[in-house]
Every structure is written in C-alpha cells, then in structure tokens.
Amino acid sequence: MFFKQRSSADGTLSYFYGCGSKGSAVAVDVVAGDEAWFVEEAQKAAVRIAFVIDTHIHADHFSGGRKLAELADAPYCLHESDVGKVHFPIRGLQDGEVLETGNVTTKVLHTPGHTSDSICLLVSDLRRSADPWFVLTGDTLFVSGVGRPDLGGTPEEMAGRIFDSIHAKLLTLPDDLEIFPGHAAGSVCGAGLS
C-alpha cells in the first residue's frame, strides 16, 4: 500500500492512497489546482485513480474533485444525501459501504455534524491485516478539535450530531488506529487546531 498526504497553504489536507501491486488508488479532498499533482502521482505509482471522494461539500475551499474525476475517468463520490442536491453527477456513498481498490479497502462512515453529508473513510491494507489501519476524518475530527457545527443547520442541532458521530462511530474504532484529519492549523473549519 502507498499513502501520501498533500497540504495546501490554507491548512487543507488531501490524501492519495491505494494498492500499488494491483494498480488502483483513491484521491480524497482534492483542492482545486492540485489535480495535476494527483495525476502525476498516479503515473509515478503506475496506478489508476478508481475513486475521487470529497468527505463533504466544502465551504472553505474550491474542490478539485470533479475535475480530477473527469481527468481520471473515475466516479466523483460524495455521501448519498448529496444526490439531487448538487447539479452534476455523483456516485452517492452509503454508510457502511466498502470500496475495493486491490488489496486496500475503504469503508464509508457517515458522520454528520460539521455538515449533514460529512463522511469519514476507514482504510485497511489486506496484505497487512483485515483490521483498519487508519481513518481519514475529513472535517469531523481534527487534532485538538472537531469540525464547526454552524454549517447547514442550527449550531445546537449540528453540535449534537457531531457529538453522536464521534461517540457512536469514531470512538468505537480500535485505539491503535491512525487518524488523518482534513485540516491542520490555519483552517477556519475548527478552532485551535494543531
């Protein structure tokens, strides 16, 4: 398995991972303007980008997900609740759905709270173990914070939803799981981020 993290100037973190031996990969939370980087990394690794995923509809930056999906001839994926809300075709991901990219699996966890469509991605490398290795938490969980709950509902309702998502989904995961958030310091999507 290969795994790469890309950081942008505003603290947004994008991810590219997959199975090199079977030539299949996933791009997550691509920032507009970074599409060429993902295409080049796919060429270097000799992999095909099988899925382009945004962990939610972003309010803090322009997504490059749709453009990369077109360049890679891959489905552009968001949570299924976004089907019909956006004015372009997407593959709607369901809670609990597992995406296979060679020896790497990605399980979708619907974790509303930052936005109603927020998802996290639980990743396993089957050559290592069927147990999950890491989780991409998008804007649900950061280092030193959680996503802001004031986007897409009353802050009180969304704060309750993110609390439930963290406690019912993320805190039930193994203690040795590696966590990779969607933002680092400098982002406006959370306060006091490391």
mmCIF file of C-alpha atoms in Angstrom:
data_model
loop_
_atom_site.group_PDB
_atom_site.id
_atom_site.type_symbol
_atom_site.label_atom_id
_atom_site.label_comp_id
_atom_site.label_asym_id
_atom_site.label_seq_id
_atom_site.Cartn_x
_atom_site.Cartn_y
_atom_site.Cartn_z
ATOM 1 C CA MET A 1 0.000 0.000 0.000
ATOM 2 C CA PHE A 2 1.102 3.547 -0.654
ATOM 3 C CA PHE A 3 -0.140 6.624 1.196
ATOM 4 C CA LYS A 4 0.526 10.309 0.537
ATOM 5 C CA GLN A 5 -0.700 13.443 2.264
ATOM 6 C CA ARG A 6 -0.765 16.816 0.478
ATOM 7 C CA SER A 7 -1.013 20.080 2.398
ATOM 8 C CA SER A 8 -2.207 23.380 0.954
ATOM 9 C CA ALA A 9 -1.411 26.894 2.163
ATOM 10 C CA ASP A 10 -4.763 27.239 3.984
ATOM 11 C CA GLY A 11 -4.207 24.143 6.126
ATOM 12 C CA THR A 12 -6.345 21.824 3.986
ATOM 13 C CA LEU A 13 -5.068 18.249 3.824
ATOM 14 C CA SER A 14 -5.701 15.979 0.830
ATOM 15 C CA TYR A 15 -4.887 12.288 0.569
ATOM 16 C CA PHE A 16 -3.850 9.807 -2.110
ATOM 17 C CA TYR A 17 -3.570 6.104 -1.316
ATOM 18 C CA GLY A 18 -4.075 2.707 -2.815
ATOM 19 C CA CYS A 19 -2.708 -0.632 -3.900
ATOM 20 C CA GLY A 20 0.436 -0.375 -5.999
ATOM 21 C CA SER A 21 0.589 -4.091 -6.770
ATOM 22 C CA LYS A 22 -2.927 -4.126 -8.251
ATOM 23 C CA GLY A 23 -2.721 -0.581 -9.672
ATOM 24 C CA SER A 24 -5.741 1.049 -8.036
ATOM 25 C CA ALA A 25 -5.983 4.231 -5.953
ATOM 26 C CA VAL A 26 -8.257 6.717 -4.159
ATOM 27 C CA ALA A 27 -7.955 10.537 -4.077
ATOM 28 C CA VAL A 28 -9.626 12.338 -1.166
ATOM 29 C CA ASP A 29 -10.495 16.019 -0.651
ATOM 30 C CA VAL A 30 -8.620 17.308 -3.693
ATOM 31 C CA VAL A 31 -8.143 21.086 -3.661
ATOM 32 C CA ALA A 32 -8.784 22.916 -6.940
ATOM 33 C CA GLY A 33 -5.453 23.483 -8.669
ATOM 34 C CA ASP A 34 -3.908 20.288 -7.286
ATOM 35 C CA GLU A 35 -5.397 17.937 -9.888
ATOM 36 C CA ALA A 36 -2.144 17.682 -11.871
ATOM 37 C CA TRP A 37 -0.279 16.568 -8.730
ATOM 38 C CA PHE A 38 -2.654 13.621 -8.306
ATOM 39 C CA VAL A 39 -2.377 12.678 -11.989
ATOM 40 C CA GLU A 40 1.442 12.801 -11.765
ATOM 41 C CA GLU A 41 1.498 10.755 -8.547
ATOM 42 C CA ALA A 42 -0.776 8.154 -10.157
ATOM 43 C CA GLN A 43 1.563 7.936 -13.138
ATOM 44 C CA LYS A 44 4.633 7.594 -10.882
ATOM 45 C CA ALA A 45 2.957 4.786 -8.915
ATOM 46 C CA ALA A 46 1.572 3.165 -12.088
ATOM 47 C CA VAL A 47 -1.957 3.169 -10.673
ATOM 48 C CA ARG A 48 -5.374 4.124 -11.949
ATOM 49 C CA ILE A 49 -7.423 6.509 -9.821
ATOM 50 C CA ALA A 50 -10.526 4.401 -9.166
ATOM 51 C CA PHE A 51 -12.406 6.814 -6.871
ATOM 52 C CA VAL A 52 -12.296 10.547 -6.196
ATOM 53 C CA ILE A 53 -14.009 11.342 -2.883
ATOM 54 C CA ASP A 54 -14.881 14.538 -1.071
ATOM 55 C CA THR A 55 -15.649 13.946 2.601
ATOM 56 C CA HIS A 56 -18.353 16.647 2.364
ATOM 57 C CA ILE A 57 -19.315 19.597 0.212
ATOM 58 C CA HIS A 58 -16.582 22.048 1.144
ATOM 59 C CA ALA A 59 -17.334 25.609 2.226
ATOM 60 C CA ASP A 60 -13.749 26.743 2.875
ATOM 61 C CA HIS A 61 -12.076 25.971 -0.474
ATOM 62 C CA PHE A 62 -12.880 25.043 -4.043
ATOM 63 C CA SER A 63 -12.800 21.307 -4.586
ATOM 64 C CA GLY A 64 -10.808 19.835 -7.442
ATOM 65 C CA GLY A 65 -12.620 16.530 -7.042
ATOM 66 C CA ARG A 66 -14.947 16.840 -10.028
ATOM 67 C CA LYS A 67 -12.157 17.940 -12.349
ATOM 68 C CA LEU A 68 -9.820 15.162 -11.210
ATOM 69 C CA ALA A 69 -12.601 12.602 -11.608
ATOM 70 C CA GLU A 70 -13.084 13.770 -15.211
ATOM 71 C CA LEU A 71 -9.339 13.655 -15.913
ATOM 72 C CA ALA A 72 -9.048 10.172 -14.400
ATOM 73 C CA ASP A 73 -12.340 8.860 -15.810
ATOM 74 C CA ALA A 74 -13.301 7.895 -12.261
ATOM 75 C CA PRO A 75 -16.523 8.375 -10.301
ATOM 76 C CA TYR A 76 -16.774 11.538 -8.219
ATOM 77 C CA CYS A 77 -18.114 10.469 -4.835
ATOM 78 C CA LEU A 78 -19.973 12.252 -2.050
ATOM 79 C CA HIS A 79 -22.372 10.965 0.599
ATOM 80 C CA GLU A 80 -25.652 9.708 -0.863
ATOM 81 C CA SER A 81 -27.574 12.589 0.777
ATOM 82 C CA ASP A 82 -25.979 14.898 -1.824
ATOM 83 C CA VAL A 83 -27.619 13.093 -4.768
ATOM 84 C CA GLY A 84 -30.122 15.581 -6.180
ATOM 85 C CA LYS A 85 -28.673 18.468 -4.138
ATOM 86 C CA VAL A 86 -25.757 19.069 -6.484
ATOM 87 C CA HIS A 87 -26.209 19.909 -10.163
ATOM 88 C CA PHE A 88 -23.762 17.366 -11.545
ATOM 89 C CA PRO A 89 -23.498 13.578 -11.468
ATOM 90 C CA ILE A 90 -22.000 11.922 -8.398
ATOM 91 C CA ARG A 91 -21.726 8.436 -7.022
ATOM 92 C CA GLY A 92 -23.590 8.526 -3.718
ATOM 93 C CA LEU A 93 -21.730 6.661 -0.982
ATOM 94 C CA GLN A 94 -23.716 4.817 1.676
ATOM 95 C CA ASP A 95 -22.865 4.424 5.337
ATOM 96 C CA GLY A 96 -21.052 1.093 5.736
ATOM 97 C CA GLU A 97 -20.273 0.721 2.020
ATOM 98 C CA VAL A 98 -16.847 -0.752 1.258
ATOM 99 C CA LEU A 99 -14.837 0.386 -1.764
ATOM 100 C CA GLU A 100 -12.226 -2.041 -3.035
ATOM 101 C CA THR A 101 -9.005 -0.905 -4.679
ATOM 102 C CA GLY A 102 -6.883 -4.027 -4.991
ATOM 103 C CA ASN A 103 -5.592 -5.060 -1.570
ATOM 104 C CA VAL A 104 -6.860 -1.827 0.003
ATOM 105 C CA THR A 105 -10.421 -1.374 1.256
ATOM 106 C CA THR A 106 -12.156 1.855 2.231
ATOM 107 C CA LYS A 107 -15.236 1.704 4.457
ATOM 108 C CA VAL A 108 -17.551 4.721 4.415
ATOM 109 C CA LEU A 109 -18.697 6.058 7.792
ATOM 110 C CA HIS A 110 -21.463 8.686 7.683
ATOM 111 C CA THR A 111 -20.511 11.180 10.409
ATOM 112 C CA PRO A 112 -22.864 14.182 10.221
ATOM 113 C CA GLY A 113 -22.273 17.238 12.368
ATOM 114 C CA HIS A 114 -19.840 19.535 10.593
ATOM 115 C CA THR A 115 -22.233 19.200 7.664
ATOM 116 C CA SER A 116 -25.102 16.771 7.210
ATOM 117 C CA ASP A 117 -23.210 14.932 4.442
ATOM 118 C CA SER A 118 -19.889 14.501 6.288
ATOM 119 C CA ILE A 119 -18.175 11.140 5.967
ATOM 120 C CA CYS A 120 -15.025 9.534 7.329
ATOM 121 C CA LEU A 121 -13.092 6.838 5.486
ATOM 122 C CA LEU A 122 -11.831 3.765 7.359
ATOM 123 C CA VAL A 123 -8.935 2.196 5.433
ATOM 124 C CA SER A 124 -7.465 -1.314 5.632
ATOM 125 C CA ASP A 125 -4.490 -2.843 3.848
ATOM 126 C CA LEU A 126 -5.464 -6.502 3.446
ATOM 127 C CA ARG A 127 -1.845 -7.562 2.916
ATOM 128 C CA ARG A 128 -1.140 -6.265 6.397
ATOM 129 C CA SER A 129 -4.441 -7.205 8.110
ATOM 130 C CA ALA A 130 -8.202 -7.049 7.622
ATOM 131 C CA ASP A 131 -8.255 -4.719 10.637
ATOM 132 C CA PRO A 132 -8.381 -0.995 9.812
ATOM 133 C CA TRP A 133 -5.054 0.828 9.681
ATOM 134 C CA PHE A 134 -6.196 4.449 9.577
ATOM 135 C CA VAL A 135 -9.205 6.706 9.248
ATOM 136 C CA LEU A 136 -9.486 9.896 7.199
ATOM 137 C CA THR A 137 -11.746 12.043 9.357
ATOM 138 C CA GLY A 138 -12.433 14.912 6.942
ATOM 139 C CA ASP A 139 -13.822 17.821 8.948
ATOM 140 C CA THR A 140 -15.416 15.666 11.637
ATOM 141 C CA LEU A 141 -12.363 15.246 13.886
ATOM 142 C CA PHE A 142 -9.124 17.231 13.945
ATOM 143 C CA VAL A 143 -6.015 17.199 16.092
ATOM 144 C CA SER A 144 -7.098 19.319 19.098
ATOM 145 C CA GLY A 145 -10.656 19.885 17.914
ATOM 146 C CA VAL A 146 -13.761 18.956 15.973
ATOM 147 C CA GLY A 147 -15.426 20.490 12.942
ATOM 148 C CA ARG A 148 -17.510 23.629 13.357
ATOM 149 C CA PRO A 149 -21.194 22.812 13.797
ATOM 150 C CA ASP A 150 -22.620 26.004 12.282
ATOM 151 C CA LEU A 151 -22.805 24.992 8.609
ATOM 152 C CA GLY A 152 -26.131 23.619 7.429
ATOM 153 C CA GLY A 153 -28.356 23.556 10.473
ATOM 154 C CA THR A 154 -28.710 25.191 13.831
ATOM 155 C CA PRO A 155 -25.432 25.095 15.742
ATOM 156 C CA GLU A 156 -27.154 23.265 18.611
ATOM 157 C CA GLU A 157 -28.572 20.549 16.342
ATOM 158 C CA MET A 158 -25.321 20.086 14.424
ATOM 159 C CA ALA A 159 -23.237 20.055 17.645
ATOM 160 C CA GLY A 160 -25.429 17.210 18.891
ATOM 161 C CA ARG A 161 -24.986 15.369 15.601
ATOM 162 C CA ILE A 162 -21.176 15.711 15.615
ATOM 163 C CA PHE A 163 -21.111 14.577 19.263
ATOM 164 C CA ASP A 164 -23.125 11.489 18.294
ATOM 165 C CA SER A 165 -20.929 10.821 15.240
ATOM 166 C CA ILE A 166 -17.736 10.988 17.276
ATOM 167 C CA HIS A 167 -19.050 8.873 20.139
ATOM 168 C CA ALA A 168 -21.044 6.301 18.136
ATOM 169 C CA LYS A 169 -18.682 5.897 15.174
ATOM 170 C CA LEU A 170 -15.143 7.162 15.772
ATOM 171 C CA LEU A 171 -14.624 6.381 19.468
ATOM 172 C CA THR A 172 -15.747 2.783 18.853
ATOM 173 C CA LEU A 173 -12.798 2.211 16.494
ATOM 174 C CA PRO A 174 -9.576 0.488 17.665
ATOM 175 C CA ASP A 175 -7.299 2.527 19.937
ATOM 176 C CA ASP A 176 -4.239 1.947 17.728
ATOM 177 C CA LEU A 177 -5.901 3.399 14.628
ATOM 178 C CA GLU A 178 -4.028 6.236 12.927
ATOM 179 C CA ILE A 179 -6.117 9.385 12.411
ATOM 180 C CA PHE A 180 -5.662 11.773 9.489
ATOM 181 C CA PRO A 181 -7.874 14.890 9.535
ATOM 182 C CA GLY A 182 -8.955 17.131 6.658
ATOM 183 C CA HIS A 183 -7.279 20.234 8.082
ATOM 184 C CA ALA A 184 -4.318 21.361 10.133
ATOM 185 C CA ALA A 185 -3.510 24.704 11.761
ATOM 186 C CA GLY A 186 -4.652 27.684 9.733
ATOM 187 C CA SER A 187 -8.062 26.330 8.781
ATOM 188 C CA VAL A 188 -11.285 28.182 9.590
ATOM 189 C CA CYS A 189 -13.164 24.865 9.936
ATOM 190 C CA GLY A 190 -12.093 24.384 13.553
ATOM 191 C CA ALA A 191 -10.566 26.353 16.408
ATOM 192 C CA GLY A 192 -7.125 25.853 17.948
ATOM 193 C CA LEU A 193 -6.024 23.151 15.509
ATOM 194 C CA SER A 194 -2.561 21.650 15.772
#
